Amino acid sequence: MAAIVRVKTVLFSVLEDKLQIYLPAHRLPQGIVEHGISLNKLAMENIKGIAGAAINQGYLEQLYTFSHPFEAGMGVDIVYYLLVGEGKLVRDYQESWIEATRISRNLPEYGILSYALQRLRWKVEYTNVVYSLLPREFTLSELQRIYEAILGKKLDKRNFRKKILSLGLLRSSGHRRVGLKARPARMYMFLRRQPVMVNVF
Amino acid sequence: MAAIVRVKTVLFSVLEDKLQIYLPAHRLPQGIVEHGISLNKLAMENIKGIAGAAINQGYLEQLYTFSHPFEAGMGVDIVYYLLVGEGKLVRDYQESWIEATRISRNLPEYGILSYALQRLRWKVEYTNVVYSLLPREFTLSELQRIYEAILGKKLDKRNFRKKILSLGLLRSSGHRRVGLKARPARMYMFLRRQPVMVNVF
DNA sequence: CCAAAAGTGTTGCGTATACACCCATGG
DNA sequence: CCATGGGTGTATACGCAACACTTTTGG
């Protein structure tokens, strides 16, 4: 006996300093599993329209598998979440995003979305996966804003810097962010743009 | 298009003070997903032969979903792990268990087993799920031996007691473990035999 | 009386938190 | 010269790890 297997993708990005989820028509992008394509691949294909070819630089993680035992065809949904940096996204889809802090109980996928958010918050507290939301070079303030957007709370600047620099994940790039009407900020880059476990927060 | 969906179950128990995995013929118990039965239910049915009817008192968690895109029928394996206390198991299956610390790279499911072990170790460090491996009443030493078996290392008795009692998960049952040739130990029980998040270790 | 396991406190160390002011630049 | 954000240090509280001896029972 066989079942219908779908892959759904929860796409997160930090846009305008706010953590947002890509939810066109209030539905998660999805696809049907077919012979010869892996689940990971399909999870990324689900959002190739908005994330283009650069998806491989994002961070992808399997979230959970749900079943619908009484649905016709015995549906199985394998859900992934994906982090993609603002700079890598196709624009023009503004109306398809929803702020993560504004997801409401009457969205059809509310359960999945809130679980995805919880898992994401968790993940950034003990890994370096936020690299996937940032360009190659960035300032410490930009990095801090990413964390604040994901965790949904303000962080102390001095403590943040002490902590993040002590982890040895970053190196100074030698450049400075100029052009703003303020003191130029030192720029940093991640030593490794692959997932690494550390204690961040 | 449809796929063949299996559910596999990694059954853990602490037997004779050692963390062990139920692996008859070096294979994980498994079943095929059919209409009208949930994944959880199937995960428990997979091992009803050895764990009998008392499975519901165990702790069940979905581990991960693997796919085999080029297998005939596009196989998908949804893997669960389950904790069941020694006292609830059918005996007579001694030869089907393997010590968790002795799993070797040439077992067919080595990848799954080592990941399950890692996730289990993780889980007991921030939840109370070890309740599922203990009888209703137990001594602190028995509880400590469960943690030591799972984590694979010795713990300091004084620090263990301080920590575990400070969490407020236990209450004294008033009874004592007698009959051993040593000082009788106070017995405790879990306030709640449902999963609760706490920081244990 | 001996073996076996139960039970009990203190100290040092490192990490997390709270908190405020001066600096460099653009306009 | 003013607005904007960059950059920096200290004091306190808390949790974790290390560590040894006395007590109670059964045989």
GROMACS .gro file of C-alpha atoms (C1' of nucleotides) in nm:
model
  456
    1MET     CA    1   0.000   0.000   0.000
    2ALA     CA    2   0.120   0.349  -0.077
    3ALA     CA    3   0.060   0.699   0.051
    4ILE     CA    4   0.070   1.049  -0.088
    5VAL     CA    5   0.379   1.222   0.040
    6ARG     CA    6   0.418   1.600   0.029
    7VAL     CA    7   0.707   1.821   0.128
    8LYS     CA    8   0.625   2.164   0.271
    9THR     CA    9   0.871   2.446   0.323
   10VAL     CA   10   0.867   2.719   0.585
   11LEU     CA   11   1.087   2.995   0.446
   12PHE     CA   12   1.224   3.244   0.700
   13SER     CA   13   1.407   3.564   0.629
   14VAL     CA   14   1.483   3.881   0.820
   15LEU     CA   15   1.338   4.166   0.614
   16GLU     CA   16   1.357   4.523   0.736
   17ASP     CA   17   1.483   4.401   1.072
   18LYS     CA   18   1.182   4.178   1.122
   19LEU     CA   19   1.166   3.801   1.110
   20GLN     CA   20   0.921   3.706   0.838
   21ILE     CA   21   0.771   3.392   0.689
   22TYR     CA   22   0.690   3.342   0.324
   23LEU     CA   23   0.323   3.249   0.310
   24PRO     CA   24   0.167   3.320  -0.030
   25ALA     CA   25  -0.214   3.308   0.000
   26HIS     CA   26  -0.165   3.196   0.361
   27ARG     CA   27  -0.037   2.859   0.244
   28LEU     CA   28   0.299   2.693   0.278
   29PRO     CA   29   0.475   2.618  -0.050
   30GLN     CA   30   0.461   2.245  -0.113
   31GLY     CA   31   0.531   1.974  -0.363
   32ILE     CA   32   0.466   1.605  -0.414
   33VAL     CA   33   0.743   1.352  -0.359
   34GLU     CA   34   0.834   1.165  -0.674
   35HIS     CA   35   1.082   0.903  -0.771
   36GLY     CA   36   1.437   1.022  -0.806
   37ILE     CA   37   1.426   1.344  -0.605
   38SER     CA   38   1.538   1.374  -0.246
   39LEU     CA   39   1.330   1.542   0.023
   40ASN     CA   40   1.589   1.817   0.070
   41LYS     CA   41   1.591   1.897  -0.299
   42LEU     CA   42   1.217   1.915  -0.311
   43ALA     CA   43   1.207   2.141  -0.005
   44MET     CA   44   1.428   2.386  -0.190
   45GLU     CA   45   1.245   2.355  -0.519
   46ASN     CA   46   0.926   2.455  -0.344
   47ILE     CA   47   1.055   2.807  -0.309
   48LYS     CA   48   1.283   2.845  -0.609
   49GLY     CA   49   1.048   3.107  -0.749
   50ILE     CA   50   1.131   3.350  -0.473
   51ALA     CA   51   1.475   3.240  -0.366
   52GLY     CA   52   1.616   3.174  -0.711
   53ALA     CA   53   1.931   2.976  -0.759
   54ALA     CA   54   2.109   3.095  -0.446
   55ILE     CA   55   1.912   2.867  -0.217
   56ASN     CA   56   2.212   2.648  -0.155
   57GLN     CA   57   2.364   2.923   0.052
   58GLY     CA   58   2.068   2.909   0.288
   59TYR     CA   59   2.029   2.684   0.587
   60LEU     CA   60   1.784   2.395   0.549
   61GLU     CA   61   1.658   2.171   0.827
   62GLN     CA   62   1.391   1.906   0.846
   63LEU     CA   63   1.128   2.007   1.099
   64TYR     CA   64   0.875   1.731   1.145
   65THR     CA   65   0.658   1.480   0.963
   66PHE     CA   66   0.282   1.490   1.004
   67SER     CA   67   0.031   1.234   0.887
   68HIS     CA   68  -0.338   1.253   0.806
   69PRO     CA   69  -0.451   0.896   0.854
   70PHE     CA   70  -0.810   0.950   0.746
   71GLU     CA   71  -0.748   1.174   0.448
   72ALA     CA   72  -0.813   1.012   0.111
   73GLY     CA   73  -0.477   0.869   0.006
   74MET     CA   74  -0.329   0.871   0.360
   75GLY     CA   75  -0.140   1.199   0.329
   76VAL     CA   76   0.203   1.244   0.482
   77ASP     CA   77   0.357   1.592   0.507
   78ILE     CA   78   0.730   1.627   0.564
   79VAL     CA   79   0.799   1.984   0.670
   80TYR     CA   80   1.130   2.168   0.634
   81TYR     CA   81   1.235   2.515   0.730
   82LEU     CA   82   1.484   2.723   0.542
   83LEU     CA   83   1.675   3.043   0.620
   84VAL     CA   84   1.764   3.272   0.333
   85GLY     CA   85   1.927   3.613   0.354
   86GLU     CA   86   1.737   3.921   0.244
   87GLY     CA   87   1.994   3.992  -0.024
   88LYS     CA   88   1.935   3.661  -0.201
   89LEU     CA   89   1.560   3.690  -0.239
   90VAL     CA   90   1.365   3.799  -0.543
   91ARG     CA   91   1.180   4.116  -0.454
   92ASP     CA   92   0.821   4.183  -0.569
   93TYR     CA   93   0.666   3.938  -0.329
   94GLN     CA   94   0.614   4.176  -0.042
   95GLU     CA   95   0.251   4.086   0.013
   96SER     CA   96   0.335   3.717   0.053
   97TRP     CA   97   0.533   3.763   0.374
   98ILE     CA   98   0.399   3.766   0.724
   99GLU     CA   99   0.579   3.879   1.036
  100ALA     CA  100   0.667   3.586   1.257
  101THR     CA  101   0.544   3.764   1.568
  102ARG     CA  102   0.206   3.817   1.403
  103ILE     CA  103   0.111   3.463   1.310
  104SER     CA  104  -0.238   3.397   1.435
  105ARG     CA  105  -0.426   3.093   1.547
  106ASN     CA  106  -0.662   3.099   1.253
  107LEU     CA  107  -0.397   3.050   0.988
  108PRO     CA  108  -0.444   2.700   0.850
  109GLU     CA  109  -0.087   2.602   0.930
  110TYR     CA  110  -0.061   2.781   1.263
  111GLY     CA  111   0.064   2.473   1.448
  112ILE     CA  112   0.346   2.415   1.203
  113LEU     CA  113   0.445   2.780   1.194
  114SER     CA  114   0.469   2.823   1.568
  115TYR     CA  115   0.665   2.503   1.602
  116ALA     CA  116   0.901   2.612   1.326
  117LEU     CA  117   0.953   2.943   1.503
  118GLN     CA  118   1.032   2.769   1.829
  119ARG     CA  119   1.280   2.534   1.664
  120LEU     CA  120   1.447   2.823   1.483
  121ARG     CA  121   1.490   3.020   1.806
  122TRP     CA  122   1.635   2.719   1.965
  123LYS     CA  123   1.871   2.651   1.682
  124VAL     CA  124   2.025   2.996   1.674
  125GLU     CA  125   2.099   2.969   2.043
  126TYR     CA  126   2.343   2.687   2.001
  127THR     CA  127   2.470   2.707   1.643
  128ASN     CA  128   2.610   2.960   1.398
  129VAL     CA  129   2.332   2.916   1.142
  130VAL     CA  130   2.255   3.287   1.129
  131TYR     CA  131   2.537   3.307   0.877
  132SER     CA  132   2.271   3.209   0.624
  133LEU     CA  133   2.079   3.532   0.685
  134LEU     CA  134   2.373   3.766   0.637
  135PRO     CA  135   2.591   3.875   0.348
  136ARG     CA  136   2.954   3.774   0.345
  137GLU     CA  137   3.055   4.086   0.540
  138PHE     CA  138   2.850   4.260   0.804
  139THR     CA  139   2.884   4.473   1.114
  140LEU     CA  140   2.826   4.355   1.468
  141SER     CA  141   2.518   4.574   1.491
  142GLU     CA  142   2.373   4.409   1.184
  143LEU     CA  143   2.440   4.072   1.337
  144GLN     CA  144   2.281   4.179   1.662
  145ARG     CA  145   1.969   4.296   1.481
  146ILE     CA  146   1.935   3.954   1.319
  147TYR     CA  147   1.944   3.787   1.659
  148GLU     CA  148   1.699   4.036   1.800
  149ALA     CA  149   1.459   3.980   1.513
  150ILE     CA  150   1.470   3.603   1.556
  151LEU     CA  151   1.457   3.591   1.933
  152GLY     CA  152   1.199   3.867   1.952
  153LYS     CA  153   1.377   4.066   2.219
  154LYS     CA  154   1.641   4.334   2.261
  155LEU     CA  155   1.993   4.234   2.356
  156ASP     CA  156   2.253   4.435   2.544
  157LYS     CA  157   2.515   4.565   2.304
  158ARG     CA  158   2.818   4.519   2.526
  159ASN     CA  159   2.724   4.169   2.638
  160PHE     CA  160   2.638   4.069   2.284
  161ARG     CA  161   2.975   4.176   2.151
  162LYS     CA  162   3.169   4.013   2.430
  163LYS     CA  163   2.987   3.687   2.379
  164ILE     CA  164   2.990   3.670   2.004
  165LEU     CA  165   3.356   3.762   1.972
  166SER     CA  166   3.459   3.516   2.242
  167LEU     CA  167   3.311   3.230   2.039
  168GLY     CA  168   3.575   3.260   1.771
  169LEU     CA  169   3.327   3.225   1.486
  170LEU     CA  170   3.407   3.558   1.328
  171ARG     CA  171   3.705   3.730   1.185
  172SER     CA  172   3.746   4.094   1.104
  173SER     CA  173   3.740   4.159   0.730
  174GLY     CA  174   3.945   4.474   0.755
  175HIS     CA  175   3.675   4.678   0.585
  176ARG     CA  176   3.442   4.933   0.733
  177ARG     CA  177   3.079   5.013   0.667
  178VAL     CA  178   3.087   5.372   0.540
  179GLY     CA  179   2.834   5.614   0.399
  180LEU     CA  180   2.602   5.618   0.695
  181LYS     CA  181   2.580   5.941   0.884
  182ALA     CA  182   2.761   5.799   1.182
  183ARG     CA  183   3.094   5.655   1.284
  184PRO     CA  184   3.203   5.378   1.039
  185ALA     CA  185   3.165   5.029   1.180
  186ARG     CA  186   3.417   4.749   1.155
  187MET     CA  187   3.301   4.461   0.936
  188TYR     CA  188   3.332   4.092   1.011
  189MET     CA  189   3.280   3.764   0.833
  190PHE     CA  190   3.206   3.411   0.948
  191LEU     CA  191   3.509   3.185   0.947
  192ARG     CA  192   3.287   2.899   0.833
  193ARG     CA  193   2.964   2.921   0.642
  194GLN     CA  194   2.858   2.571   0.740
  195PRO     CA  195   2.659   2.474   1.048
  196VAL     CA  196   2.873   2.451   1.362
  197MET     CA  197   2.754   2.387   1.716
  198VAL     CA  198   2.841   2.645   1.977
  199ASN     CA  199   2.671   2.805   2.271
  200VAL     CA  200   2.553   3.143   2.155
  201PHE     CA  201   2.275   3.243   2.391
  202MET     CA  202   0.221   0.965  -0.758
  203ALA     CA  203   0.253   0.771  -0.436
  204ALA     CA  204   0.536   0.636  -0.227
  205ILE     CA  205   0.595   0.349   0.011
  206VAL     CA  206   0.604   0.483   0.363
  207ARG     CA  207   0.748   0.283   0.650
  208VAL     CA  208   0.769   0.360   1.019
  209LYS     CA  209   1.072   0.229   1.210
  210THR     CA  210   1.107   0.221   1.586
  211VAL     CA  211   1.423   0.246   1.794
  212LEU     CA  212   1.333   0.098   2.131
  213PHE     CA  213   1.558   0.198   2.422
  214SER     CA  214   1.557   0.056   2.771
  215VAL     CA  215   1.799   0.047   3.060
  216LEU     CA  216   1.857  -0.320   3.138
  217GLU     CA  217   2.097  -0.426   3.411
  218ASP     CA  218   2.217  -0.067   3.443
  219LYS     CA  219   2.309  -0.049   3.076
  220LEU     CA  220   2.135   0.145   2.800
  221GLN     CA  221   2.026  -0.107   2.538
  222ILE     CA  222   1.854  -0.102   2.200
  223TYR     CA  223   1.611  -0.363   2.077
  224LEU     CA  224   1.750  -0.490   1.748
  225PRO     CA  225   1.621  -0.837   1.658
  226ALA     CA  226   1.836  -0.986   1.382
  227HIS     CA  227   2.020  -0.652   1.369
  228ARG     CA  228   1.714  -0.485   1.215
  229LEU     CA  229   1.487  -0.213   1.344
  230PRO     CA  230   1.125  -0.316   1.391
  231GLN     CA  231   0.918  -0.156   1.118
  232GLY     CA  232   0.576  -0.145   0.957
  233ILE     CA  233   0.407  -0.004   0.652
  234VAL     CA  234   0.185   0.302   0.680
  235GLU     CA  235  -0.175   0.229   0.589
  236HIS     CA  236  -0.496   0.423   0.577
  237GLY     CA  237  -0.651   0.498   0.911
  238ILE     CA  238  -0.354   0.450   1.144
  239SER     CA  239  -0.140   0.735   1.275
  240LEU     CA  240   0.237   0.731   1.263
  241ASN     CA  241   0.262   0.726   1.642
  242LYS     CA  242   0.033   0.429   1.670
  243LEU     CA  243   0.229   0.240   1.414
  244ALA     CA  244   0.555   0.320   1.588
  245MET     CA  245   0.419   0.158   1.901
  246GLU     CA  246   0.264  -0.138   1.721
  247ASN     CA  247   0.603  -0.218   1.576
  248ILE     CA  248   0.720  -0.333   1.916
  249LYS     CA  249   0.404  -0.455   2.080
  250GLY     CA  250   0.545  -0.808   2.082
  251ILE     CA  251   0.812  -0.715   2.333
  252ALA     CA  252   0.658  -0.421   2.513
  253GLY     CA  253   0.306  -0.558   2.539
  254ALA     CA  254   0.016  -0.333   2.624
  255ALA     CA  255   0.201  -0.102   2.861
  256ILE     CA  256   0.364   0.091   2.578
  257ASN     CA  257   0.154   0.396   2.646
  258GLN     CA  258   0.348   0.455   2.964
  259GLY     CA  259   0.665   0.489   2.759
  260TYR     CA  260   0.798   0.804   2.601
  261LEU     CA  261   0.768   0.825   2.222
  262GLU     CA  262   0.932   1.084   1.998
  263GLN     CA  263   0.966   1.121   1.627
  264LEU     CA  264   1.332   1.118   1.531
  265TYR     CA  265   1.369   1.190   1.161
  266THR     CA  266   1.238   1.106   0.817
  267PHE     CA  267   1.469   0.955   0.558
  268SER     CA  268   1.400   0.902   0.192
  269HIS     CA  269   1.543   0.667  -0.066
  270PRO     CA  270   1.473   0.848  -0.390
  271PHE     CA  271   1.609   0.580  -0.621
  272GLU     CA  272   1.467   0.277  -0.447
  273ALA     CA  273   1.183   0.105  -0.633
  274GLY     CA  274   0.867   0.268  -0.502
  275MET     CA  275   1.043   0.578  -0.362
  276GLY     CA  276   1.070   0.457  -0.003
  277VAL     CA  277   1.025   0.696   0.287
  278ASP     CA  278   1.120   0.590   0.641
  279ILE     CA  279   0.982   0.780   0.938
  280VAL     CA  280   1.185   0.685   1.243
  281TYR     CA  281   1.069   0.709   1.604
  282TYR     CA  282   1.241   0.630   1.928
  283LEU     CA  283   1.070   0.500   2.235
  284LEU     CA  284   1.173   0.463   2.599
  285VAL     CA  285   1.024   0.179   2.800
  286GLY     CA  286   1.110   0.081   3.155
  287GLU     CA  287   1.271  -0.255   3.222
  288GLY     CA  288   0.975  -0.360   3.433
  289LYS     CA  289   0.729  -0.326   3.148
  290LEU     CA  290   0.910  -0.543   2.897
  291VAL     CA  291   0.845  -0.904   2.809
  292ARG     CA  292   1.152  -1.103   2.904
  293ASP     CA  293   1.288  -1.387   2.686
  294TYR     CA  294   1.428  -1.157   2.422
  295GLN     CA  295   1.770  -1.117   2.573
  296GLU     CA  296   1.959  -1.195   2.255
  297SER     CA  297   1.773  -0.923   2.062
  298TRP     CA  298   1.922  -0.637   2.261
  299ILE     CA  299   2.246  -0.458   2.196
  300GLU     CA  300   2.426  -0.222   2.429
  301ALA     CA  301   2.407   0.134   2.306
  302THR     CA  302   2.776   0.190   2.369
  303ARG     CA  303   2.858  -0.110   2.151
  304ILE     CA  304   2.679  -0.018   1.828
  305SER     CA  305   2.922  -0.059   1.543
  306ARG     CA  306   2.963   0.102   1.208
  307ASN     CA  307   2.878  -0.213   1.019
  308LEU     CA  308   2.526  -0.246   1.152
  309PRO     CA  309   2.293  -0.167   0.864
  310GLU     CA  310   2.117   0.108   1.057
  311TYR     CA  311   2.425   0.249   1.227
  312GLY     CA  312   2.352   0.607   1.120
  313ILE     CA  313   2.002   0.600   1.261
  314LEU     CA  314   2.112   0.436   1.583
  315SER     CA  315   2.386   0.681   1.660
  316TYR     CA  316   2.163   0.975   1.583
  317ALA     CA  317   1.889   0.832   1.805
  318LEU     CA  318   2.140   0.794   2.087
  319GLN     CA  319   2.255   1.152   2.046
  320ARG     CA  320   1.900   1.284   2.048
  321LEU     CA  321   1.813   1.077   2.354
  322ARG     CA  322   2.113   1.209   2.546
  323TRP     CA  323   2.013   1.556   2.453
  324LYS     CA  324   1.656   1.507   2.553
  325VAL     CA  325   1.725   1.379   2.902
  326GLU     CA  326   1.938   1.684   2.966
  327TYR     CA  327   1.650   1.924   2.939
  328THR     CA  328   1.335   1.726   3.016
  329ASN     CA  329   1.202   1.482   3.272
  330VAL     CA  330   1.144   1.199   3.021
  331VAL     CA  331   1.345   0.949   3.223
  332TYR     CA  332   1.026   0.894   3.419
  333SER     CA  333   0.938   0.650   3.140
  334LEU     CA  334   1.230   0.425   3.231
  335LEU     CA  335   1.148   0.397   3.601
  336PRO     CA  336   0.877   0.238   3.808
  337ARG     CA  337   0.638   0.457   3.999
  338GLU     CA  338   0.868   0.468   4.303
  339PHE     CA  339   1.245   0.461   4.298
  340THR     CA  340   1.547   0.572   4.496
  341LEU     CA  341   1.777   0.856   4.400
  342SER     CA  342   2.055   0.608   4.336
  343GLU     CA  343   1.837   0.418   4.093
  344LEU     CA  344   1.756   0.743   3.917
  345GLN     CA  345   2.122   0.834   3.904
  346ARG     CA  346   2.210   0.499   3.750
  347ILE     CA  347   1.954   0.562   3.474
  348TYR     CA  348   2.117   0.893   3.391
  349GLU     CA  349   2.462   0.740   3.401
  350ALA     CA  350   2.355   0.460   3.168
  351ILE     CA  351   2.208   0.703   2.917
  352LEU     CA  352   2.481   0.963   2.929
  353GLY     CA  353   2.756   0.704   2.937
  354LYS     CA  354   2.945   0.860   3.225
  355LYS     CA  355   2.960   0.864   3.602
  356LEU     CA  356   2.798   1.151   3.790
  357ASP     CA  357   2.887   1.293   4.130
  358LYS     CA  358   2.635   1.177   4.387
  359ARG     CA  359   2.612   1.498   4.585
  360ASN     CA  360   2.583   1.725   4.284
  361PHE     CA  361   2.329   1.493   4.127
  362ARG     CA  362   2.105   1.498   4.434
  363LYS     CA  363   2.128   1.871   4.480
  364LYS     CA  364   2.039   1.932   4.118
  365ILE     CA  365   1.760   1.682   4.080
  366LEU     CA  366   1.588   1.779   4.402
  367SER     CA  367   1.614   2.149   4.325
  368LEU     CA  368   1.415   2.099   4.005
  369GLY     CA  369   1.099   2.020   4.195
  370LEU     CA  370   1.009   1.727   3.971
  371LEU     CA  371   1.006   1.468   4.248
  372ARG     CA  372   0.828   1.413   4.570
  373SER     CA  373   0.916   1.173   4.847
  374SER     CA  374   0.681   0.875   4.856
  375GLY     CA  375   0.734   0.812   5.224
  376HIS     CA  376   0.849   0.456   5.161
  377ARG     CA  377   1.194   0.311   5.182
  378ARG     CA  378   1.372   0.052   4.974
  379VAL     CA  379   1.445  -0.230   5.220
  380GLY     CA  380   1.588  -0.578   5.193
  381LEU     CA  381   1.926  -0.483   5.053
  382LYS     CA  382   2.221  -0.542   5.277
  383ALA     CA  383   2.274  -0.170   5.333
  384ARG     CA  384   2.105   0.134   5.477
  385PRO     CA  385   1.747   0.168   5.345
  386ALA     CA  386   1.703   0.443   5.087
  387ARG     CA  387   1.421   0.695   5.070
  388MET     CA  388   1.196   0.649   4.771
  389TYR     CA  389   1.064   0.918   4.541
  390MET     CA  390   0.812   0.952   4.262
  391PHE     CA  391   0.773   1.193   3.974
  392LEU     CA  392   0.509   1.457   4.032
  393ARG     CA  393   0.412   1.436   3.667
  394ARG     CA  394   0.455   1.141   3.435
  395GLN     CA  395   0.422   1.356   3.125
  396PRO     CA  396   0.703   1.530   2.940
  397VAL     CA  397   0.806   1.860   3.101
  398MET     CA  398   1.091   2.087   3.001
  399VAL     CA  399   1.352   2.165   3.264
  400ASN     CA  400   1.724   2.202   3.274
  401VAL     CA  401   1.861   1.882   3.415
  402PHE     CA  402   2.225   1.865   3.308
  403DC     C1'  403   3.232  -0.629   6.316
  404DC     C1'  404   3.242  -0.594   5.833
  405DA     C1'  405   3.060  -0.486   5.375
  406DA     C1'  406   2.753  -0.213   5.121
  407DA     C1'  407   2.509   0.164   4.993
  408DA     C1'  408   2.275   0.612   5.186
  409DG     C1'  409   2.322   1.055   5.296
  410DT     C1'  410   2.526   1.519   5.356
  411DG     C1'  411   2.821   2.102   5.264
  412DT     C1'  412   3.160   2.403   5.128
  413DT     C1'  413   3.465   2.636   4.818
  414DG     C1'  414   3.640   2.812   4.383
  415DC     C1'  415   3.563   2.932   3.923
  416DG     C1'  416   3.365   3.079   3.523
  417DT     C1'  417   2.973   3.261   3.285
  418DA     C1'  418   2.566   3.575   3.255
  419DT     C1'  419   2.368   4.007   3.363
  420DA     C1'  420   2.312   4.484   3.457
  421DC     C1'  421   2.449   4.920   3.355
  422DA     C1'  422   2.645   5.466   3.108
  423DC     C1'  423   2.947   5.728   2.871
  424DC     C1'  424   3.270   5.893   2.501
  425DC     C1'  425   3.394   5.863   1.986
  426DA     C1'  426   3.380   5.928   1.483
  427DT     C1'  427   3.137   6.054   1.103
  428DG     C1'  428   2.780   6.299   0.772
  429DG     C1'  429   2.509   6.669   0.697
  430DC     C1'  430   2.724   7.172   1.611
  431DC     C1'  431   2.404   6.818   1.614
  432DA     C1'  432   2.221   6.363   1.519
  433DT     C1'  433   2.339   5.894   1.451
  434DG     C1'  434   2.514   5.487   1.556
  435DG     C1'  435   3.001   5.268   1.704
  436DG     C1'  436   3.259   5.124   2.059
  437DT     C1'  437   3.415   5.014   2.536
  438DG     C1'  438   3.466   4.798   3.126
  439DT     C1'  439   3.324   4.671   3.582
  440DA     C1'  440   3.075   4.475   3.967
  441DT     C1'  441   2.750   4.133   4.109
  442DA     C1'  442   2.494   3.707   4.111
  443DC     C1'  443   2.445   3.251   3.994
  444DG     C1'  444   2.523   2.786   3.858
  445DC     C1'  445   2.861   2.406   3.807
  446DA     C1'  446   3.238   2.116   3.949
  447DA     C1'  447   3.539   1.921   4.268
  448DC     C1'  448   3.585   1.690   4.675
  449DA     C1'  449   3.547   1.289   5.182
  450DC     C1'  450   3.343   1.131   5.560
  451DT     C1'  451   2.964   0.951   5.868
  452DT     C1'  452   2.532   0.668   5.902
  453DT     C1'  453   2.242   0.270   5.877
  454DT     C1'  454   2.143  -0.163   5.770
  455DG     C1'  455   2.211  -0.707   5.662
  456DG     C1'  456   2.477  -1.088   5.725
   0.00000   0.00000   0.00000
